[in-house]
Short mmCIF file of C-alpha atoms and ligand atoms in Angstrom, two decimals:
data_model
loop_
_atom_site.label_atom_id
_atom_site.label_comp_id
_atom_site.label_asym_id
_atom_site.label_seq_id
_atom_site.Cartn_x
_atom_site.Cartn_y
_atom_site.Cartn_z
CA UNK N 1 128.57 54.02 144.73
CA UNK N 2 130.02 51.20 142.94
CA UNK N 3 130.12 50.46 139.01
CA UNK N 4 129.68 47.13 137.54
CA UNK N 5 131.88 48.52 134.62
CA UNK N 6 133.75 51.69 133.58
CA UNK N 7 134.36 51.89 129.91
CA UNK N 8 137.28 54.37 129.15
CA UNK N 9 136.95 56.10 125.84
CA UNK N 10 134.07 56.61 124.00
CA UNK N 11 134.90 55.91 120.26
CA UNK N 12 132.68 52.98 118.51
CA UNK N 13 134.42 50.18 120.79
CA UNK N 14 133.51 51.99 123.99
CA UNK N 15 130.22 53.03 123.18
CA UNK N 16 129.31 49.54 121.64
CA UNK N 17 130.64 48.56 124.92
CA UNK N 18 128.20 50.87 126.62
CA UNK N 19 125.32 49.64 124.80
CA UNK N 20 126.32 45.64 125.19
CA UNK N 21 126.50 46.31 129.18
CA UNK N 22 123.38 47.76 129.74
CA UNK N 23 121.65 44.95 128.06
CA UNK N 24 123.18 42.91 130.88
CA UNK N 25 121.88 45.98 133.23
CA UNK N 26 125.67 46.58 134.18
CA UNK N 27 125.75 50.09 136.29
CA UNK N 28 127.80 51.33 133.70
CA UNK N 29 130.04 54.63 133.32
CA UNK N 30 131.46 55.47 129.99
CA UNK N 31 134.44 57.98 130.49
CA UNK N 32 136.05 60.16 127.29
CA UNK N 33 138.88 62.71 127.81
CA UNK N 34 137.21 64.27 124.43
CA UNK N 35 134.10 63.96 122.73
CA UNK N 36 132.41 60.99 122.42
CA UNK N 37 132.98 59.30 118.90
CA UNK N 38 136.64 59.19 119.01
CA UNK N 39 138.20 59.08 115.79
CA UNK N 40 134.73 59.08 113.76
CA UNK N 41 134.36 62.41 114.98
CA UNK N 42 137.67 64.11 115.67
CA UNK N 43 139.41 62.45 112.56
CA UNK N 44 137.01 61.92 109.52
CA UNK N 45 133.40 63.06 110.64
CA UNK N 46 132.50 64.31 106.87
CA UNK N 47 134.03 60.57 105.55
CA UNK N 48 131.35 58.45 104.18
CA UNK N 49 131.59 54.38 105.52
CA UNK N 50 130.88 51.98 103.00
CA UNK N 51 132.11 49.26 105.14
CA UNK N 52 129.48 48.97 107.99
CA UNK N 53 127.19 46.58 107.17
CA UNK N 54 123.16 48.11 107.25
CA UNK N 55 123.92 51.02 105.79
CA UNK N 56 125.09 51.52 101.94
CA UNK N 57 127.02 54.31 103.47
CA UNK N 58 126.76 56.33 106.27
CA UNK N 59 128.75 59.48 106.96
CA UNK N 60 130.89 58.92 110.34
CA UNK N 61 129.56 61.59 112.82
CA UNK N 62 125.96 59.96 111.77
CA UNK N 63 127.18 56.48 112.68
CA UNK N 64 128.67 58.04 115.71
CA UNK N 65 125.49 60.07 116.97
CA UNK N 66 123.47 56.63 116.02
CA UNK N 67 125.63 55.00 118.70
CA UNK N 68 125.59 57.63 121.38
CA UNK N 69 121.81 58.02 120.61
CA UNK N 70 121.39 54.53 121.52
CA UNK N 71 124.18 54.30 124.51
CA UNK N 72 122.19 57.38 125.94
CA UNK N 73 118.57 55.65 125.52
CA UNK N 74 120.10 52.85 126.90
CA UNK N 75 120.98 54.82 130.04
CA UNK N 76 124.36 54.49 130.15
CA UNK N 77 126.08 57.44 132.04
CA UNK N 78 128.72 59.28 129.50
CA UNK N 79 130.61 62.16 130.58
CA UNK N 80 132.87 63.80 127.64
CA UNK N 81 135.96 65.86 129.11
CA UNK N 82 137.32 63.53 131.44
CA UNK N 83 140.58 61.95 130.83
CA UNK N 84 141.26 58.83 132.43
CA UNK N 85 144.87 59.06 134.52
CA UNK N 86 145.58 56.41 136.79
CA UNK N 87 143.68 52.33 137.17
CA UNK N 88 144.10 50.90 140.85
CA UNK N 89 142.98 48.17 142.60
CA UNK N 90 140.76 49.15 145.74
CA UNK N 91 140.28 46.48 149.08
CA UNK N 92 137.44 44.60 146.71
CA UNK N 93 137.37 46.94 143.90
CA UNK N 94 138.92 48.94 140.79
CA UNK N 95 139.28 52.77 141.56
CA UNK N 96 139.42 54.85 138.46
CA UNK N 97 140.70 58.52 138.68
CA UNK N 98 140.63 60.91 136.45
CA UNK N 99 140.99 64.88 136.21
CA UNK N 100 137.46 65.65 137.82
CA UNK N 101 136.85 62.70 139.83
CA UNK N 102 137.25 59.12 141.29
CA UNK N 103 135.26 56.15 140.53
CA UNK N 104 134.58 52.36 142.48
CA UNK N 105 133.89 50.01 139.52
CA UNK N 106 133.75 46.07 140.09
CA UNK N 107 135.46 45.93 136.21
CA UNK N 108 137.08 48.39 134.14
CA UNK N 109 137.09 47.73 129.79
CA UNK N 110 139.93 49.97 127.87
CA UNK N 111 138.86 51.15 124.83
CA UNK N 112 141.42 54.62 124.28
CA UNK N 113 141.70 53.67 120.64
CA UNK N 114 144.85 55.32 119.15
CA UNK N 115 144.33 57.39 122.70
CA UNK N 116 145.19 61.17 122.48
CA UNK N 117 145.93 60.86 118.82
CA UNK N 118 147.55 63.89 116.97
CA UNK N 119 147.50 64.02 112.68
CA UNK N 120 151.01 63.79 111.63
CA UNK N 121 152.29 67.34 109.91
CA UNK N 122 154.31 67.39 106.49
CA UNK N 123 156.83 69.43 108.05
CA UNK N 124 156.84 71.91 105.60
CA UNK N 125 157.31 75.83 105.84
CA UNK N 126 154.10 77.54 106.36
CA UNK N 127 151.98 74.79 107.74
CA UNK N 128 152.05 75.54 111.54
CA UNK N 129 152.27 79.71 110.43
CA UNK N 130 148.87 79.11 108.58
CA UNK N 131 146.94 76.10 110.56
CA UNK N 132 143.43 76.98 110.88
CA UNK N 133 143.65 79.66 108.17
CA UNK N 134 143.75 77.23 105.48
CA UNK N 135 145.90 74.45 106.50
CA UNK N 136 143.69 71.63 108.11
CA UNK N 137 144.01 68.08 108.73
CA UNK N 138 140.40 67.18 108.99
CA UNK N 139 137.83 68.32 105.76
CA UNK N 140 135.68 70.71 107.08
CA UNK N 141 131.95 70.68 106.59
CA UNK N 142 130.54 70.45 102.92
CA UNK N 143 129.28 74.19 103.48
CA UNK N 144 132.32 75.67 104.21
CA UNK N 145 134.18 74.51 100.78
CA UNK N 146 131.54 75.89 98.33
CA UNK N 147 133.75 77.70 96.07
CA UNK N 148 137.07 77.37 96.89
CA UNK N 149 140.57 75.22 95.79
CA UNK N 150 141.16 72.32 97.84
CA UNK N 151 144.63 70.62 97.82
CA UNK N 152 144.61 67.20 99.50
CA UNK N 153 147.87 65.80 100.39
CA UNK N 154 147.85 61.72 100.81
CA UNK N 155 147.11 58.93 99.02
CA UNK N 156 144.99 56.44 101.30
CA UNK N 157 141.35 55.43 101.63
CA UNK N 158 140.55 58.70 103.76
CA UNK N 159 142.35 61.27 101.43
CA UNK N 160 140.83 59.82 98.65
CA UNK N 161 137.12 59.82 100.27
CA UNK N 162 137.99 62.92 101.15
CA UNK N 163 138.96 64.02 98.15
CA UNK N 164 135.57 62.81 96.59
CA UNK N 165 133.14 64.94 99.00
CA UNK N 166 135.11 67.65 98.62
CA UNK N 167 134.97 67.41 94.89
CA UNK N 168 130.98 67.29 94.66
CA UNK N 169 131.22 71.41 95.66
CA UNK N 170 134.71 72.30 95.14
CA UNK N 171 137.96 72.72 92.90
CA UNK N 172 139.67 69.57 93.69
CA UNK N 173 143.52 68.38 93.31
CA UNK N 174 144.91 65.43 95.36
CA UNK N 175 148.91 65.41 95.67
CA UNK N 176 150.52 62.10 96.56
CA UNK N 177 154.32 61.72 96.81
CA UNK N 178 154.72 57.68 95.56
CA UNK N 179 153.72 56.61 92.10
CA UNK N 180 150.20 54.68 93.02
CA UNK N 181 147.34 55.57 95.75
CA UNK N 182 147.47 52.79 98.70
CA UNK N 183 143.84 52.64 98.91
CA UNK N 184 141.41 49.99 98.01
CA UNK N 185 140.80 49.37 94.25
CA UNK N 186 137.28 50.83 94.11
CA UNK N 187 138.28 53.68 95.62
CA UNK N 188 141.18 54.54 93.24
CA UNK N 189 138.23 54.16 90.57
CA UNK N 190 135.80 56.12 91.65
CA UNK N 191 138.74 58.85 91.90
CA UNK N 192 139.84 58.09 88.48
CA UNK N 193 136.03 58.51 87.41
CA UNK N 194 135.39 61.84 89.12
CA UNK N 195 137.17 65.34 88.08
CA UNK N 196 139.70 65.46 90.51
CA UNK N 197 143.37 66.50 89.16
CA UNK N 198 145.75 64.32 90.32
CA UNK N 199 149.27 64.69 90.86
CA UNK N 200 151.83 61.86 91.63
CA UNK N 201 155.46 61.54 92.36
CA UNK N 202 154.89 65.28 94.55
CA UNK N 203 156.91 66.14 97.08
CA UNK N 204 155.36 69.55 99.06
CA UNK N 205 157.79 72.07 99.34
CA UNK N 206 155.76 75.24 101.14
CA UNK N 207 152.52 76.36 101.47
CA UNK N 208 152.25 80.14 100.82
CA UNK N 209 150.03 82.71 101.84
CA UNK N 210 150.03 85.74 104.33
CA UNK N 211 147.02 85.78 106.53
CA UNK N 212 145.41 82.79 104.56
CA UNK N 213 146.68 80.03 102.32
CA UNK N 214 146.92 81.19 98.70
CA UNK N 215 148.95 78.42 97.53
CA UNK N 216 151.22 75.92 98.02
CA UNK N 217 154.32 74.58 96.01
CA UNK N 218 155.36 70.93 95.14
CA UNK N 219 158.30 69.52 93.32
CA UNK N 220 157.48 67.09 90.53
CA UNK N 221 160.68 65.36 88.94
CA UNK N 222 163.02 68.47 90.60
CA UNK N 223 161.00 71.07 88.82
CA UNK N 224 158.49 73.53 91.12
CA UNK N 225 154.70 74.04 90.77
CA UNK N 226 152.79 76.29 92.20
CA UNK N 227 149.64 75.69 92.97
CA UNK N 228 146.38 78.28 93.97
CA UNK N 229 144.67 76.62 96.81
CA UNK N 230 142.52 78.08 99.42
CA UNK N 231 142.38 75.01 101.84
CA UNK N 232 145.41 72.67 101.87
CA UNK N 233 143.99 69.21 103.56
CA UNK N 234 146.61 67.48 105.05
CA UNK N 235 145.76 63.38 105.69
CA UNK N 236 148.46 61.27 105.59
CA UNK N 237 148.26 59.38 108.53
CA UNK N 238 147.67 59.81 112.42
CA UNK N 239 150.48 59.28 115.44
CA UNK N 240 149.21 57.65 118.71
CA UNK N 241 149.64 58.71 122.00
CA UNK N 242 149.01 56.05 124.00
CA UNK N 243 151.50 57.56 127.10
CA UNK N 244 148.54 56.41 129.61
CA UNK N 245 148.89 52.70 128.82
CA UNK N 246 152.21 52.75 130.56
CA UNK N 247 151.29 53.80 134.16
CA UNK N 248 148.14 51.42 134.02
CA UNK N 249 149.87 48.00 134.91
CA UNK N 250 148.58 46.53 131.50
CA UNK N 251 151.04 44.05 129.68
CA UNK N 252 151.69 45.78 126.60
CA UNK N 253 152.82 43.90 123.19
CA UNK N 254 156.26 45.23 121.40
CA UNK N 255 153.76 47.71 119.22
CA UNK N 256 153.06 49.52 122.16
CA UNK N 257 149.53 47.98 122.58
CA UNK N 258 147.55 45.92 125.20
CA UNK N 259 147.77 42.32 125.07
CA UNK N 260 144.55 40.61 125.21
CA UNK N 261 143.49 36.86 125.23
CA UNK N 262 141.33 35.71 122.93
CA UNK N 263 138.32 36.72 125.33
CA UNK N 264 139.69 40.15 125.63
CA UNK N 265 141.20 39.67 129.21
CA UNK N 266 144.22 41.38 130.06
CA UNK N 267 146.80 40.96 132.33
CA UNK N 268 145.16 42.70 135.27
CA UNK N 269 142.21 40.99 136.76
CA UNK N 270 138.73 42.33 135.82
CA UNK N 271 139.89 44.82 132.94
CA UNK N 272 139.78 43.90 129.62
CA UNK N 273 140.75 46.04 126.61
CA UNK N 274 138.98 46.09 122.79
CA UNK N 275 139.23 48.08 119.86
CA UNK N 276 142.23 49.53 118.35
CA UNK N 277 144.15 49.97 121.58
CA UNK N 278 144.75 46.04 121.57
CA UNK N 279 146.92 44.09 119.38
CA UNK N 280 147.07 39.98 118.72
CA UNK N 281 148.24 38.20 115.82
CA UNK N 282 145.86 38.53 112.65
CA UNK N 283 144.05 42.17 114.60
CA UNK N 284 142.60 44.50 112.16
CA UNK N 285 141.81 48.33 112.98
CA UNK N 286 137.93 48.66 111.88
CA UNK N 287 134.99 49.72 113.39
CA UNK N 288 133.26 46.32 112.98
CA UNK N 289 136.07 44.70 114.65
CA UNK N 290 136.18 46.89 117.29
CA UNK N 291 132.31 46.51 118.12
CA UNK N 292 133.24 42.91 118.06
CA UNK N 293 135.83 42.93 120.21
CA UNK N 294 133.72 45.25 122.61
CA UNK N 295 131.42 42.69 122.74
CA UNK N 296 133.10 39.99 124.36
CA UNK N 297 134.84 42.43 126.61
CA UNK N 298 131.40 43.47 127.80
CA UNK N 299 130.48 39.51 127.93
CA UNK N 300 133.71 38.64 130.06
CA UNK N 301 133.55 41.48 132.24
CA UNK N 302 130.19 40.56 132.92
CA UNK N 303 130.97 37.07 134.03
CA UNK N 304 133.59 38.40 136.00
CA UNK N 305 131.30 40.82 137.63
CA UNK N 306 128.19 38.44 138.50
CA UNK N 307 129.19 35.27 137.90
CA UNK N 308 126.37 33.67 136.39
CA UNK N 309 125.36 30.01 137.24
CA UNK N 310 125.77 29.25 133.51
CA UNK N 311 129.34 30.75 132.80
CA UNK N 312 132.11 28.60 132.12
CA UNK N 313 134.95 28.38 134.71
CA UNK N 314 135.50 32.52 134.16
CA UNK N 315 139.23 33.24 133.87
CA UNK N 316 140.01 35.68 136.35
C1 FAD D 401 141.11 58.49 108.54
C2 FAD D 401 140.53 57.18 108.99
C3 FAD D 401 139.49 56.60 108.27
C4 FAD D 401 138.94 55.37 108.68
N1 FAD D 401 137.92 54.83 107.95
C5 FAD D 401 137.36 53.66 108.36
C6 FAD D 401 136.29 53.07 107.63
O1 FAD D 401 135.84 53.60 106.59
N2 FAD D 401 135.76 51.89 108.09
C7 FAD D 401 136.22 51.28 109.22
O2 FAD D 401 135.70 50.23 109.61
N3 FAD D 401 137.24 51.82 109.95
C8 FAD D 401 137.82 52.99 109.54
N4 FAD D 401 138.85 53.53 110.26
C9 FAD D 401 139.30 52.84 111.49
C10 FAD D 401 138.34 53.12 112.66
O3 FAD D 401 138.06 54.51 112.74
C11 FAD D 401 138.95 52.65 113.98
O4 FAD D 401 139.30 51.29 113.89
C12 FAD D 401 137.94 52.83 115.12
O5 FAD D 401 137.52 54.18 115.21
C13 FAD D 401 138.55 52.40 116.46
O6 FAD D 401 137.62 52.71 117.47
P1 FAD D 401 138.03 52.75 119.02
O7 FAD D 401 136.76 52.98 119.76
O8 FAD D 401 138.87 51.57 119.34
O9 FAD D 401 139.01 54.00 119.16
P2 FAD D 401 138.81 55.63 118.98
O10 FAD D 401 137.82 55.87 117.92
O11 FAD D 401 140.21 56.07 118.82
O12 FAD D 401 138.19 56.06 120.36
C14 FAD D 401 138.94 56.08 121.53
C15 FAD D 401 138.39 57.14 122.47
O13 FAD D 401 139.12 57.07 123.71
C16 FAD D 401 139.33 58.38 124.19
N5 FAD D 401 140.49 58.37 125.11
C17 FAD D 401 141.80 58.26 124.80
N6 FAD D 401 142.56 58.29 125.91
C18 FAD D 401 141.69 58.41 126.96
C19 FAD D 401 141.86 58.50 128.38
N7 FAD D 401 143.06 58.43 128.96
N8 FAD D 401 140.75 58.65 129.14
C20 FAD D 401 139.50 58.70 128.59
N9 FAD D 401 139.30 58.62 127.25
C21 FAD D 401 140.37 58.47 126.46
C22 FAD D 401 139.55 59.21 122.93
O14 FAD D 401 139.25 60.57 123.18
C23 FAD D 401 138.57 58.57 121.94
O15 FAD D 401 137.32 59.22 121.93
C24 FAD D 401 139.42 54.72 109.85
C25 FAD D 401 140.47 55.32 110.60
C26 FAD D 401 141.02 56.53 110.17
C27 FAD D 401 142.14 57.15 110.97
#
């Protein structure tokens, strides 16, 4: 069997991507080497969006299970747990292999996001010692903070949001180490309006505890504080590991990232890369963006794939 398209990774680019092709009824085959939703669900599923226009706000894993809701009803075949490892041409066709299995596709779209991405540690003592028993990186569900001290270390958009739904059922500090929060003005005010203790200038010096986190110490100005926390909530940032991209025969830009034409094509005939795992002058890492960008992969690829008496001269 032969697929029109193989979308790897199933974060909001690949699933849009998903959607878009079987509008076109593209045989399509979305692969993940996680679970579908990519960072929505592995990095900030409790994180409300208030950027995605339709919805006032929507919590991420909603926004995610609305798209895989819709991929699925729109018969797209998904299969979670399947990392992608090596993209080769065929006689006529792309062969995709990955740890369970290989697959003939006429077209392949990229869409690995930040690809195996890992949240970047403080470095401090106690935070790989007590990982999972109070030290966490993403906010657990609403449910499971009910009465306890949450410490959030960062100072961005997601700590901050964060931050906030914790603070509707909890005991809430935020600790950032520069004198002002880098996230959007309205943010910053709706933190400033809400109860949570903040703490600037911070530098985290340990997190205590034996079996469990009972507190953690910062240094403010050279003098230590110790703080009672149950649940230290680490979010300042996310690395990428986008190893993959190298043994795939895609042109990469100096950031590490696929090159893409305006029309998403790469440099490899008949795949064609969206979402954050590209880069071009003026590229911005949203969901909306993304989708967009997913779309005219799905649009190209699908000239490339039937070649429609009403497409342009297609590229490739
Ligand atoms: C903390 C945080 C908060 C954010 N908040 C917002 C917000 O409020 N609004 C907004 O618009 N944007 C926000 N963003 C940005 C937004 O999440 C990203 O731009 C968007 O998720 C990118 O989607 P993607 O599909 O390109 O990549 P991802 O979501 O990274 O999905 C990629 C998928 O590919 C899979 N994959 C990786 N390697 C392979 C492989 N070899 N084989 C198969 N599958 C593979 C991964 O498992 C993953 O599921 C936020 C980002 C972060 C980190």
């Amino acid at each position: 069997m032969c697929y029109d398209v193989v979308i790897v990774g199933a974060g909001c680019a690949g699933l849009t991507a998903g959607i878009y092709a079987r509008s076109k009824l593209m045989k399509t085959l979305v692969l993940d080497s996680g679970r579908v939703g990519g960072q929505l669900v592995s990095l900030y599923p409790e994180k409300g969006i208030h950027n995605y226009p339709g919805f006032e706000t929507i919590q991420a894993r909603k926004l995610s299970d609305k798209l895989y809701a819709q991929a699925e009803a729109a018969e797209c075949e998904i299969h979670e747990n399947e990392k992608v490892r090596e993209i080769v041409n065929g006689c006529e066709e792309i062969i995709v292999t990955t740890d369970v299995a290989e697959y003939h596709t006429k077209s392949v779209i990229v869409a690995i996001g930040m690809g195996s991405f890992k949240p970047k540690k403080m470095g401090c003592p106690g935070e790989d010692e007590l990982f999972e028993k109070g030290v966490t990186y993403i906010l657990p569900v609403k449910e499971e903070l009910v009465g306890k001290k949450v410490t959030m270390f960062g100072g961005g958009n997601s700590a901050i949001d964060m931050a906030l739904i914790a603070d509707s059922v909890t005991d809430t500090t935020i600790i950032h180490r520069r004198p002002e929060f880098r996230a959007d003005e309205s943010t910053v005010n709706h933190l400033m309006e809400s109860d949570i203790r903040t703490i600037m200038n911070a530098n985290l010096v340990s997190i205590n505890g034996t079996d469990h986190v009972e507190s953690v110490t910062i240094s403010v100005d050279g003098k230590e504080q110790i703080i009672p926390t149950d649940l230290a909530v680490i979010n300042i940032g996310i690395s990428a590991d986008l190893e993959d991209l190298g043994t795939w025969g895609l042109e990469l830009n100096d950031d590490g990232l696929v090159k893409v034409d305006f029309d998403m094509t790469t440099n490899r005939p008949g795949i064609f890369a969206c979402g954050d795992v590209i880069s071009y002058p003026g590229k911005v890492k949203q969901i909306t963006t993304a989708m967009g960008e997913a779309t005219t992969a799905v649009l190209m690829a699908y000239k490339f794939v039937k070649k429609p008496y009403w497409a342009d001269s297609c590229k490739q």
